[in-house]
Coordinates of C-alpha atoms in Angstrom, one line a residue:
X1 CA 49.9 43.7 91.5
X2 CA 48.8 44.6 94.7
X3 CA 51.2 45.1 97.4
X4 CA 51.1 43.9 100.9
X5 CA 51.8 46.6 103.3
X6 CA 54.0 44.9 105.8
X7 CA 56.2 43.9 102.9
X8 CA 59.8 44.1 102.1
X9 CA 59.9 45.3 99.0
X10 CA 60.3 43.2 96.1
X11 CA 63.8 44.4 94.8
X12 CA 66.4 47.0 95.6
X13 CA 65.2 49.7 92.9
X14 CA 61.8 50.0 94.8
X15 CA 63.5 50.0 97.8
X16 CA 65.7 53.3 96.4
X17 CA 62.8 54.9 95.1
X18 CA 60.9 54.8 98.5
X19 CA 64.4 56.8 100.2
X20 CA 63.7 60.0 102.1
X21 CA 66.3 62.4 103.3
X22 CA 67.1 63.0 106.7
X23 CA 69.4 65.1 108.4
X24 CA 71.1 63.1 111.1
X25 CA 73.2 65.4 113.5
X26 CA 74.0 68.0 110.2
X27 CA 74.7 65.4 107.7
X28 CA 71.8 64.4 105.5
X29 CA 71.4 60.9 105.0
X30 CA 69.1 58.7 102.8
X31 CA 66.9 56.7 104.4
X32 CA 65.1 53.6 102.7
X33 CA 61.1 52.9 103.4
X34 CA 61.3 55.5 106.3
X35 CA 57.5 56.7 104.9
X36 CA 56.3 53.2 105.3
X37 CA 58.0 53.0 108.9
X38 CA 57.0 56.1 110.2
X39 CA 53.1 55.1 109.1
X40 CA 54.0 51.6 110.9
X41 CA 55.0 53.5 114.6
X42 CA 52.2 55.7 114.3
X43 CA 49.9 52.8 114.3
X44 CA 51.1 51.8 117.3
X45 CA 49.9 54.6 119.3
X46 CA 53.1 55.2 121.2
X47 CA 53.1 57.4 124.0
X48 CA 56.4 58.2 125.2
X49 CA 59.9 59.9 122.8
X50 CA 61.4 57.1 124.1
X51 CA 59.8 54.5 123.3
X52 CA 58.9 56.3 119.7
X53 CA 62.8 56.6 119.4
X54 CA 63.6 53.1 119.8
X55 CA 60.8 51.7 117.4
X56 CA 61.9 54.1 114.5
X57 CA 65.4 52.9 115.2
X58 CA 65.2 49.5 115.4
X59 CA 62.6 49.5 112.5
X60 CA 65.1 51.9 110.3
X61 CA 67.7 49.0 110.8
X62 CA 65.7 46.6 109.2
X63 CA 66.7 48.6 105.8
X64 CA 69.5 50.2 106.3
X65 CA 72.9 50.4 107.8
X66 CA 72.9 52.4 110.8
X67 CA 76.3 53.0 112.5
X68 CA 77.0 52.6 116.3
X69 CA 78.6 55.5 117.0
X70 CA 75.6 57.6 115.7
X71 CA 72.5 55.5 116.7
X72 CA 71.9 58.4 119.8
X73 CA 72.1 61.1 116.0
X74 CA 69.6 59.0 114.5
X75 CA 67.3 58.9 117.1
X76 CA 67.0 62.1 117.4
X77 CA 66.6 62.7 113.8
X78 CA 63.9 60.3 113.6
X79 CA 61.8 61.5 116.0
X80 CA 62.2 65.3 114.3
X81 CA 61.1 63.4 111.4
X82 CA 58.1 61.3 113.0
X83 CA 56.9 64.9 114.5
X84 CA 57.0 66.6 111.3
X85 CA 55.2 63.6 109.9
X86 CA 52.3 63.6 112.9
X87 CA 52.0 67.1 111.8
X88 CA 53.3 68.7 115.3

């Protein structure tokens, strides 16, 4: 079947297989659909960090639990992650 883009996906094991590793201040965490969120932000054609920052975040927590205490971490590892992704 063909697959909307903006979708959640259909069921948890799709969800795990779309999981990409990310190191968050030294520890490596999983994150689920991050590949599908960073294409998402891109689109949008953001122009500053921290606006960047706040759309990965806020996007990430859609699918997955995202402590408190280490939001500022994730941030910063999401935007090393949307750079590498942008190719800069």
């Amino acid at each position: 079947g063909v697959v909307a883009v903006d979708e959640k996906p259909c069921c948890a094991a799709e969800a795990l297989r779309r999981i990409r590793k990310v190191d968050v201040g030294g520890i490596v965490v999983g994150i689920s659909m991050l590949d599908h969120i960073l294409a998402e932000v891109k689109a949008m054609d953001l122009s500053s960090e921290r606006e960047i920052e706040r759309e990965l975040l806020k996007r990430v927590k859609i699918y997955n639990y995202v402590p408190a205490s280490a939001e500022e971490k994730y941030r910063i590892g999401l935007l090393r992650e949307y750079q590498k992704f942008r190719g800069e």
